[in-house]
C-alpha positions in Angstrom: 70.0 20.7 -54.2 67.3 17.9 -54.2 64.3 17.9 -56.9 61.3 19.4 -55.7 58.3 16.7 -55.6 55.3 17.0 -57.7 52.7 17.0 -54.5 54.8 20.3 -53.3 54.6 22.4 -56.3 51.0 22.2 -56.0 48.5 25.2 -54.7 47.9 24.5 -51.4 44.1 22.9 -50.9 41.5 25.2 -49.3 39.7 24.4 -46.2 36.4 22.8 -46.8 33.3 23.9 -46.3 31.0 22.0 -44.4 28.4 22.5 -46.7 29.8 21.3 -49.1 29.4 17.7 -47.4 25.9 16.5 -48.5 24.9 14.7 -45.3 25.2 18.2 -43.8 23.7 20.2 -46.8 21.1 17.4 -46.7 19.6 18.4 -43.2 20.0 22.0 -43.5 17.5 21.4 -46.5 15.4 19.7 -44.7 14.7 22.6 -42.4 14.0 25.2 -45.8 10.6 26.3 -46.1 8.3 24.8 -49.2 5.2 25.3 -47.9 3.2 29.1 -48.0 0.1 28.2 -45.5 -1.7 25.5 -48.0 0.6 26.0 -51.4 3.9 25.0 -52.8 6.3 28.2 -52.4 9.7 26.2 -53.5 11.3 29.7 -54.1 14.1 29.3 -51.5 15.1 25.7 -51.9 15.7 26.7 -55.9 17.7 29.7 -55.1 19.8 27.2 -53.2 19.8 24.9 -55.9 21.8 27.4 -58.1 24.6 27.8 -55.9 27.1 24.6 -57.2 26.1 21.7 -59.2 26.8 20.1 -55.5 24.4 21.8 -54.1 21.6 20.9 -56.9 22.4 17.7 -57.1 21.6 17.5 -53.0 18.7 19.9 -53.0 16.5 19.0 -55.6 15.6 15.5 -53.9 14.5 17.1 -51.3 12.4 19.9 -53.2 10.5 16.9 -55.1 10.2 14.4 -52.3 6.7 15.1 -51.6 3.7 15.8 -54.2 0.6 16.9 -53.5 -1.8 17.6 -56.5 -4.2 20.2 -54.5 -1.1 22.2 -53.2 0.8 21.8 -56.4 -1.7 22.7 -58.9 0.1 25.6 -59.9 3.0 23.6 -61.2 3.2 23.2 -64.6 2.8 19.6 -65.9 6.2 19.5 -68.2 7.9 20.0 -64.7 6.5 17.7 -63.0 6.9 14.9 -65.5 11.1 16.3 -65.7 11.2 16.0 -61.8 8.6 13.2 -60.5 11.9 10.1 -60.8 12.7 12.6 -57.8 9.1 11.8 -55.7 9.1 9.6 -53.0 5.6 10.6 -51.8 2.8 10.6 -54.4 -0.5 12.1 -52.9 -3.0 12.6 -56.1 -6.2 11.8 -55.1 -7.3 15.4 -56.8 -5.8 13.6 -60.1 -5.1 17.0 -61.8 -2.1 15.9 -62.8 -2.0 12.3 -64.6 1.6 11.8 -65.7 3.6 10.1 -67.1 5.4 9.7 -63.7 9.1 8.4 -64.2 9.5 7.4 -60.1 10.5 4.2 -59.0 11.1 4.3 -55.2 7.6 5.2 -53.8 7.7 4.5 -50.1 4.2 6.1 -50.1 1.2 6.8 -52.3 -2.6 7.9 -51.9 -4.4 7.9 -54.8 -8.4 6.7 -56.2 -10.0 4.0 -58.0 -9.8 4.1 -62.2 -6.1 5.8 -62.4 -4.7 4.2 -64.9 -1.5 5.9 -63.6 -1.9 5.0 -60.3 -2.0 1.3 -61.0 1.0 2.0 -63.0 2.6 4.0 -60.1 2.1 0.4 -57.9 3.7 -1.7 -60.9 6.8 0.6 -60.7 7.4 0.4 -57.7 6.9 -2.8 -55.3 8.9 -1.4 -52.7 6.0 0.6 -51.4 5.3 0.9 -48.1 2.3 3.2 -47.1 -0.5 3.2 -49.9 -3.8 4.9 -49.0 -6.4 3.5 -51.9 -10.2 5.0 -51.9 -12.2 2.7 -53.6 -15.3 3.3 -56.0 -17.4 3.9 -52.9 -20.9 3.2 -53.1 -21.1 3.2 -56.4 -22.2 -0.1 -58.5 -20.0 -1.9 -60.6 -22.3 -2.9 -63.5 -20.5 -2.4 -67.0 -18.0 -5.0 -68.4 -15.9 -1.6 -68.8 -16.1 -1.3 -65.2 -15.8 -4.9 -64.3 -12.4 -5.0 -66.4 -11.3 -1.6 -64.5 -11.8 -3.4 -61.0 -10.1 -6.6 -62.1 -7.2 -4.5 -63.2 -7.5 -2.3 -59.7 -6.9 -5.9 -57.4 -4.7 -6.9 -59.7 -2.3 -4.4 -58.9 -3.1 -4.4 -55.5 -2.4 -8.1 -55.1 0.9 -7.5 -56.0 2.1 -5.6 -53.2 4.1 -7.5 -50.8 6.2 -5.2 -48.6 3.4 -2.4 -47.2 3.2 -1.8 -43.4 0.5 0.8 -43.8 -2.4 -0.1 -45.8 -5.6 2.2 -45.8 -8.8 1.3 -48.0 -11.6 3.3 -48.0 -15.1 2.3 -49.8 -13.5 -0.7 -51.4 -15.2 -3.6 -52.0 -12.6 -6.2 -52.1 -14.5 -9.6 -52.4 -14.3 -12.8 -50.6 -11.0 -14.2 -50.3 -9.0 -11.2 -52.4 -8.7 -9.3 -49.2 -7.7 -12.2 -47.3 -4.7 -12.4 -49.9 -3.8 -8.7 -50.0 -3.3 -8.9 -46.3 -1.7 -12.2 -46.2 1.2 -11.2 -49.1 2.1 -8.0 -46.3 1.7 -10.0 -43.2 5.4 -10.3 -42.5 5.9 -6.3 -42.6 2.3 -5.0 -42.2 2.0 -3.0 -38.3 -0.4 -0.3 -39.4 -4.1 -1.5 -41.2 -7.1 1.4 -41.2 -10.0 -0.1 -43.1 -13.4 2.2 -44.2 -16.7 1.1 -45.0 -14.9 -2.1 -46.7 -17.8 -4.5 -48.0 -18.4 -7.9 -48.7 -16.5 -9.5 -45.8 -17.8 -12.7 -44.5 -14.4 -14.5 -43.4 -11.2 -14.0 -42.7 -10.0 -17.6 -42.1 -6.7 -18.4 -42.6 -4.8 -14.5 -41.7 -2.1 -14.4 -39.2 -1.2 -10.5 -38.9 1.5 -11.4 -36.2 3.0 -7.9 -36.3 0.2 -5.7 -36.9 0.0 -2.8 -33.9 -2.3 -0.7 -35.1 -6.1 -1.3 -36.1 -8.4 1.6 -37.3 -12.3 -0.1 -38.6 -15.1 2.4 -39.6 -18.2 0.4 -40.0 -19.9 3.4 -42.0 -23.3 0.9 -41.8 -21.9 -1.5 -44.9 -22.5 -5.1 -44.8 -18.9 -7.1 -43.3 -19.5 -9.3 -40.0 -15.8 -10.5 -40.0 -14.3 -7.1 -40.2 -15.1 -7.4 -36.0 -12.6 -10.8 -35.7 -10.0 -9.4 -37.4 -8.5 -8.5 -33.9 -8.0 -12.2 -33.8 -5.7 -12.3 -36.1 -3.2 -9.8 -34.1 -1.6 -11.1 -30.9 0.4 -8.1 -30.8 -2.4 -5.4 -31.4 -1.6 -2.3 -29.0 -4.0 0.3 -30.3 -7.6 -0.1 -31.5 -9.8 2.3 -33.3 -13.6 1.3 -34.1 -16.1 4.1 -35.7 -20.0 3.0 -36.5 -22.0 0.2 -35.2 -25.5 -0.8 -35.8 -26.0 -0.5 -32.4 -29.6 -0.2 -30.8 -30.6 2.7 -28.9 -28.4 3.3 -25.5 -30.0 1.6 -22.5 -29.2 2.6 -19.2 -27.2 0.9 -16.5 -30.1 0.5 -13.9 -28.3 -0.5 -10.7 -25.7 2.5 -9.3 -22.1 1.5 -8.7 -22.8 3.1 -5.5 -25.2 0.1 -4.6 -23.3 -3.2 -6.2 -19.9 -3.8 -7.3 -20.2 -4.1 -11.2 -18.1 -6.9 -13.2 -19.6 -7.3 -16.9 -16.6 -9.8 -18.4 -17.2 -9.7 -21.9 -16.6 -12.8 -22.5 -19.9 -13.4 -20.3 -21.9 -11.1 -22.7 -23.7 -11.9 -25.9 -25.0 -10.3 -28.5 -24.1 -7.1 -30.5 -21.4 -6.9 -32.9 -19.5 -4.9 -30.1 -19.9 -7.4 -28.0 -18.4 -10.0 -30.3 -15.5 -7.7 -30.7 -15.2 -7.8 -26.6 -14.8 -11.3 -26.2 -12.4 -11.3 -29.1 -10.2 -8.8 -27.4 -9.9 -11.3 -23.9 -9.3 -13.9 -26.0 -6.4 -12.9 -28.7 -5.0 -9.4 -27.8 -3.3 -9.8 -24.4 -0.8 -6.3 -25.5 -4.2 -3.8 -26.0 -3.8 -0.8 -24.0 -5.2 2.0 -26.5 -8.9 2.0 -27.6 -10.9 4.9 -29.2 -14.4 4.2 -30.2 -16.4 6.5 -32.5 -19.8 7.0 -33.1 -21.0 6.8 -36.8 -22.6 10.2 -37.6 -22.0 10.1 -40.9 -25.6 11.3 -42.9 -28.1 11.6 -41.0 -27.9 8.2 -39.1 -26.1 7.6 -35.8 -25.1 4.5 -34.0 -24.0 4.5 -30.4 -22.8 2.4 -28.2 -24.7 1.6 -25.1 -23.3 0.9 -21.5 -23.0 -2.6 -21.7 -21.5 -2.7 -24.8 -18.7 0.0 -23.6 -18.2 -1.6 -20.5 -17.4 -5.1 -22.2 -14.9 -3.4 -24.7 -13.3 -1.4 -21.3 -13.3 -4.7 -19.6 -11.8 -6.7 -22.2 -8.3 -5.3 -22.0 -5.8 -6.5 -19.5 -4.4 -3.1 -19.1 -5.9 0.1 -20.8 -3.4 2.7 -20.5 -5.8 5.5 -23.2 -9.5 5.0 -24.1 -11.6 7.4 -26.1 -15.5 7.4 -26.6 -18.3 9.2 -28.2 -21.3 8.8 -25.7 -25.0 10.2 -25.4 -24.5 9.3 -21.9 -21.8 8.5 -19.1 -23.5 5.9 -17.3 -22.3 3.7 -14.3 -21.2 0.8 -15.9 -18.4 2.2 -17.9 -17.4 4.7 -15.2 -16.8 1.3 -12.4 -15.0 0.0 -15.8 -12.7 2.8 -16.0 -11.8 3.0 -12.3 -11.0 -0.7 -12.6 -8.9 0.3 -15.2 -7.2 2.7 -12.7 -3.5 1.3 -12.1 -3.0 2.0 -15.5 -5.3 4.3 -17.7 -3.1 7.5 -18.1 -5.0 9.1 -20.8 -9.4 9.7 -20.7 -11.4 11.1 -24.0 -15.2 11.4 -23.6 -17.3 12.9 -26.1 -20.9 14.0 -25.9 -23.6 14.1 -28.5 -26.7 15.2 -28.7 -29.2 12.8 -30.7 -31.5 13.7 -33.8 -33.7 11.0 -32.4 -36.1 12.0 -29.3 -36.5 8.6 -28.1 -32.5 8.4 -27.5 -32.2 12.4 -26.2 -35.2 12.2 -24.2 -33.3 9.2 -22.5 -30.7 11.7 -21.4 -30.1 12.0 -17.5 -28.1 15.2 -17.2 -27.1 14.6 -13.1 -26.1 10.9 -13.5 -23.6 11.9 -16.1 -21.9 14.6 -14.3 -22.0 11.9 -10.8 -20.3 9.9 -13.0 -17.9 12.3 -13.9 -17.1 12.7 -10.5 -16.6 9.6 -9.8 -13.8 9.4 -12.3 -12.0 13.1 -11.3 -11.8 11.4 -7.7 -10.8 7.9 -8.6 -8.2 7.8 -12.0 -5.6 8.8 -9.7 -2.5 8.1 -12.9 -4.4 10.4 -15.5 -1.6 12.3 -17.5 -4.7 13.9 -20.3 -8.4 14.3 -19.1 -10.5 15.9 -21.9 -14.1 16.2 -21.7 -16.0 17.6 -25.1 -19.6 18.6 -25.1 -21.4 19.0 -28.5 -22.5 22.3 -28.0 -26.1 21.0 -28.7 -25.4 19.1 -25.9 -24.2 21.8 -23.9 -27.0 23.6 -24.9 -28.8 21.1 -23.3 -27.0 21.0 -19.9 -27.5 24.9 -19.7 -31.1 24.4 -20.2 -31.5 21.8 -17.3 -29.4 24.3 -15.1 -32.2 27.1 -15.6 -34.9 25.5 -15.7 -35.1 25.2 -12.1 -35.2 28.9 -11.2 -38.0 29.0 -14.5 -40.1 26.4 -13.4 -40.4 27.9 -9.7 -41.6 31.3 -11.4 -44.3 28.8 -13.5 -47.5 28.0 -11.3 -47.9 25.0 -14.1 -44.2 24.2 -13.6 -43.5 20.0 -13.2 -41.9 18.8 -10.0 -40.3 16.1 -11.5 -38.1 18.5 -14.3 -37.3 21.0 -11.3 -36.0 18.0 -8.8 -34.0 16.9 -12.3 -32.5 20.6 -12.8 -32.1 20.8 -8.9 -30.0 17.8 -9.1 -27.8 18.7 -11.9 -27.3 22.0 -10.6 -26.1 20.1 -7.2 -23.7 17.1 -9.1 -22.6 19.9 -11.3 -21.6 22.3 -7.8 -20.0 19.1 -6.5 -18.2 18.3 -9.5 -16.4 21.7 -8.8 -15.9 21.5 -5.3 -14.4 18.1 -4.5 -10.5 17.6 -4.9 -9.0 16.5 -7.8 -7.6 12.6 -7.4 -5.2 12.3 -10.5 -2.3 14.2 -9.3 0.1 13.7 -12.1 -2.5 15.1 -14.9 -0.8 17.5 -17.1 -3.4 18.7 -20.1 -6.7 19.3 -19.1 -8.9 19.8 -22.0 -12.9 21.2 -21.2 -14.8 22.0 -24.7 -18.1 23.4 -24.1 -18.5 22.5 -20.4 -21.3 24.0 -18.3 -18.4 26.7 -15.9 -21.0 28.3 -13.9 -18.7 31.3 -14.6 -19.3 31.3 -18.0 -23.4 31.3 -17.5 -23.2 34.6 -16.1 -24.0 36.3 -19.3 -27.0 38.7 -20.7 -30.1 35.6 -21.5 -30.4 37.9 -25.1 -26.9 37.0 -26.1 -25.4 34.4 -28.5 -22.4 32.9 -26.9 -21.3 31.9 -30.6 -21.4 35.6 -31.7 -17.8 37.3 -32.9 -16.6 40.0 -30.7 -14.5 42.7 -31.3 -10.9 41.4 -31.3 -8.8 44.4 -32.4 -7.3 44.5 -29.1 -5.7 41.5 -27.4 -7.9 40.7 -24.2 -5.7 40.5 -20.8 -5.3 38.1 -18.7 -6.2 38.9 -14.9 -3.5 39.7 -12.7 -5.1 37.0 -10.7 -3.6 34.1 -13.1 -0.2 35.4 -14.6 1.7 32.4 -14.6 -1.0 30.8 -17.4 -0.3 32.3 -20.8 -3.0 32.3 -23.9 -1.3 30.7 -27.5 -3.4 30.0 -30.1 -5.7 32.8 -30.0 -8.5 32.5 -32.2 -11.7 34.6 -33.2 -12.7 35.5 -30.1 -16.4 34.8 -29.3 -18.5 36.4 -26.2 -18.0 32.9 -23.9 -14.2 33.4 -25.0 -14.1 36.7 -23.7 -15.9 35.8 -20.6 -13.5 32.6 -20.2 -10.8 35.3 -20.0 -11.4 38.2 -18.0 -12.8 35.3 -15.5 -9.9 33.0 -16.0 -8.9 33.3 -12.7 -12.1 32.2 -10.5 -12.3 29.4 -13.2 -8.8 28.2 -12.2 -9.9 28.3 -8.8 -13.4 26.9 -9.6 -11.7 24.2 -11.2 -9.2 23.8 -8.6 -6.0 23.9 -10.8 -4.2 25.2 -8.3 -3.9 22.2 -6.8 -2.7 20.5 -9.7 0.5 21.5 -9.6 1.8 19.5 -12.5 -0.8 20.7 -15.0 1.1 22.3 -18.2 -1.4 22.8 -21.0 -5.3 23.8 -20.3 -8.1 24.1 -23.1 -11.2 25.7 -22.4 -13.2 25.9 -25.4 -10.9 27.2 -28.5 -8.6 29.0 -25.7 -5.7 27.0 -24.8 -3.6 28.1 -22.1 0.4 26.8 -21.3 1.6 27.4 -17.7 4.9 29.2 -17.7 7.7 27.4 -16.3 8.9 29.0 -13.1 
């Protein structure tokens, strides 16, 4: 009889679980909740941890990957300190919590000026990538205390060399230091956002060769080269720009209908927009996303005027999504965006009211809906139209829409307001009626938008005021294949909106757009059920 061999005489192995394979433990705790609306509810990810000292050792990454000092602040500090070599995300700007932390593979961080910590936090670990540093504001640096804090602040910041997201915001980074932060990233950097950054007069020198993505809020601060920085991207695709010392919006005086417009920026001098213009025809060939914002920040606001839009619509060889905060749609940008029409796929406008009379009282109500049916017949690739009225605005447009039938009842009425309300009534009738030209559009978004459904309610009632939402309201039977998600506090133009959705479908048209998936009307979004 032969020997038996030592492997035989063994148990035989059990079948293994796959959970008991990280990579798969990994992603099933990935998917565990954390979060309990705004706060830190780790509850179920520690349970989990208990199971095997497998299991903890997988888990517990994953439970500290991410702090948060305002959704964390009930977490003791002792545990924190024990678990932050675990942290891969650090956002602190609250500060409640000021260490020591023991990580040293950041790949992000947000986080103030004066943290001593925080400077420490970008010593540790120069592997960085995404840093979000909010400067000292407006506020003056005048002590040597304060001096010596700064000097330590760029220090630190001149160090990093491997970020491809940086985001400043009211930092004042002097002359040439802001050059060097962004020349020691170049190589990686793709995503810069910069906020009412002062003190820059030059930029000579920066190549950003892979920088995509370019975010600038003016905020009214003093930095003229902040609007050539574009020339430093040849391969910028998307382009944010907030605030502008802009004068008051003039209008457009001659009608597309009359003259073919063609305002090339680089034909156009003058504003600091218009700079910007030129220096997107000259350097950024690949730009085919812009969103400009008006600076309403305080109780100043900057917009843009026609010219200035048109040159910046213009400027890009092919503009496939633009955004814009306007006081007015005016002709020049609308013949921009049509020419813009083999390739624009997603439309944004915005519209204000103005604390200043001079720049309201400029306002033509029926050239601003014309327009806006010069663009429903003529963007024939839209995929996302939305069109957002302040409802000061809106307030506004209702106004104008009345004031005819008012003025007709006043023996002292003015001619010239009831031929302006006329009109608007009539764009705004036409606007509805004619066919819709893009096709393929798929989310429809209408915030505030003069329905003439939605007028037909008692002149004593606020439109804003809460209504009894107990019950959920029904759809009519008229519209069943568009379903209500996201319901929120329902208000008496929601609850028109709904019992009337379906003669605002019509009114609209939708039917016709038989692609159309998501609609927003108001704070009511509605998603077409598949068939």
């Amino acid at each position: 009889m032969e020997p038996s061999s030592p492997t035989s005489l063994l148990p035989p192995a059990l079948p293994l679980n796959p959970l008991d394979l990280p990579e798969i433990l990994t992603r099933v705790g990935q998917f565990l909740p954390l979060w309990n609306s705004e706060e830190f509810r780790p509850a179920v990810l520690l349970r989990c941890s208990l199971v095997s000292k497998s299991w903890r050792k997988t888990l517990l990454p994953i439970l500290w990957f991410f702090y948060d000092s305002y959704r964390m602040l009930n977490v003791p500090s002792e545990i924190l300190v024990k678990h932050s070599h675990y942290f891969r995300i650090v956002y602190n700007v609250v500060a409640s919590f000021k260490g020591p932390f023991h990580c040293r593979n950041l790949i992000e961080l947000s986080t103030v000026y004066g943290q001593e910590w925080s400077r420490q936090l970008l010593a540790d670990n120069p592997g960085l990538k995404r840093l979000r540093w909010a400067g000292p504001h407006h506020s003056r640096i005048e002590t040597l205390e304060q001096h010596q804090e700064l000097s330590l602040e760029l220090k630190a910041l001149m160090k990093m060399e491997n970020l491809n997201a940086l985001d400043t915001f009211g930092f004042s980074l002097g002359e040439g230091l802001f050059v060097k932060v962004l020349m020691n990233n170049a190589n990686r950097l793709s995503n810069l956002t910069l906020s009412t950054v002062e003190g820059l007069t030059s930029i000579e020198g920066l190549e950003l060769p892979y920088l995509t993505e370019l975010d600038i809020k003016f905020g009214g601060v003093d930095s003229p080269a902040l609007v050539d920085l574009v020339r430093c991207c040849p391969r910028l695709q998307r382009l944010s720009v907030t605030g502008s010392r802009s004068k008051s919006p003039s209008p457009s005086p001659i009608p597309f209908s009359q003259h073919g417009m063609n305002l090339d920026a680089t034909n156009i001098k003058g504003s600091l927009f218009d700079r910007l213009a030129q220096n997107i025809t000259e350097c950024c060939p690949d730009l085919s996303a812009i969103k400009v914002a008006a600076n309403m920040t305080g109780h100043d606001q900057y917009f843009l005027d026609d010219r200035e839009y048109t040159a910046i619509v213009n400027a890009s060889r092919r503009l496939e999504s633009f955004s814009a905060d306007l006081l007015q749609l005016d002709y020049g940008l609308t013949e921009a965006l049509v020419g813009q029409r083999r390739s624009l796929k997603v439309l944004s406008l915005s519209f204000f009211s103005s604390d200043a009379p001079h720049q309201q009282g400029n306002v033509d109500y029926p050239k601003g809906i014309h327009c806006l049916r010069r663009l429903k017949a003529s963007l024939t690739r839209l995929n996302e139209l939305a069109v957002i009225w302040e409802k000061n605005y809106s307030h506004a447009c209702d106004l104008a829409t009345t004031a005819a039938n008012i003025i007709n009842s006043d023996l002292n009425g003015s001619s010239s307001t009831t031929g302006q309300a006329s009109s608007f009534q009539e764009e705004l009738l036409a606007f509805f009626e004619e066919p819709w030209g893009c096709s393929d559009l798929r989310n429809l978004q209408l915030s505030n938008f003069p329905l003439t459904r939605t007028q037909q309610m008692p002149s004593s009632a606020n439109p804003s005021s809460p209504v009894d939402a107990s019950k959920p309201l029904p759809l009519s039977p008229i519209a069943p294949s568009w379903r209500l998600v996201e319901p929120v506090k329902y208000t008496l133009r929601a609850k028109i909106i709904i019992r009337e959705l379906a003669a605002i479908l019509l009114e609209l048209d939708v039917p016709s757009l038989t692609k159309l998936r998501h609609l927003k009307l108001d704070q009511l979004t509605y998603e077409r059920e598949q068939p």
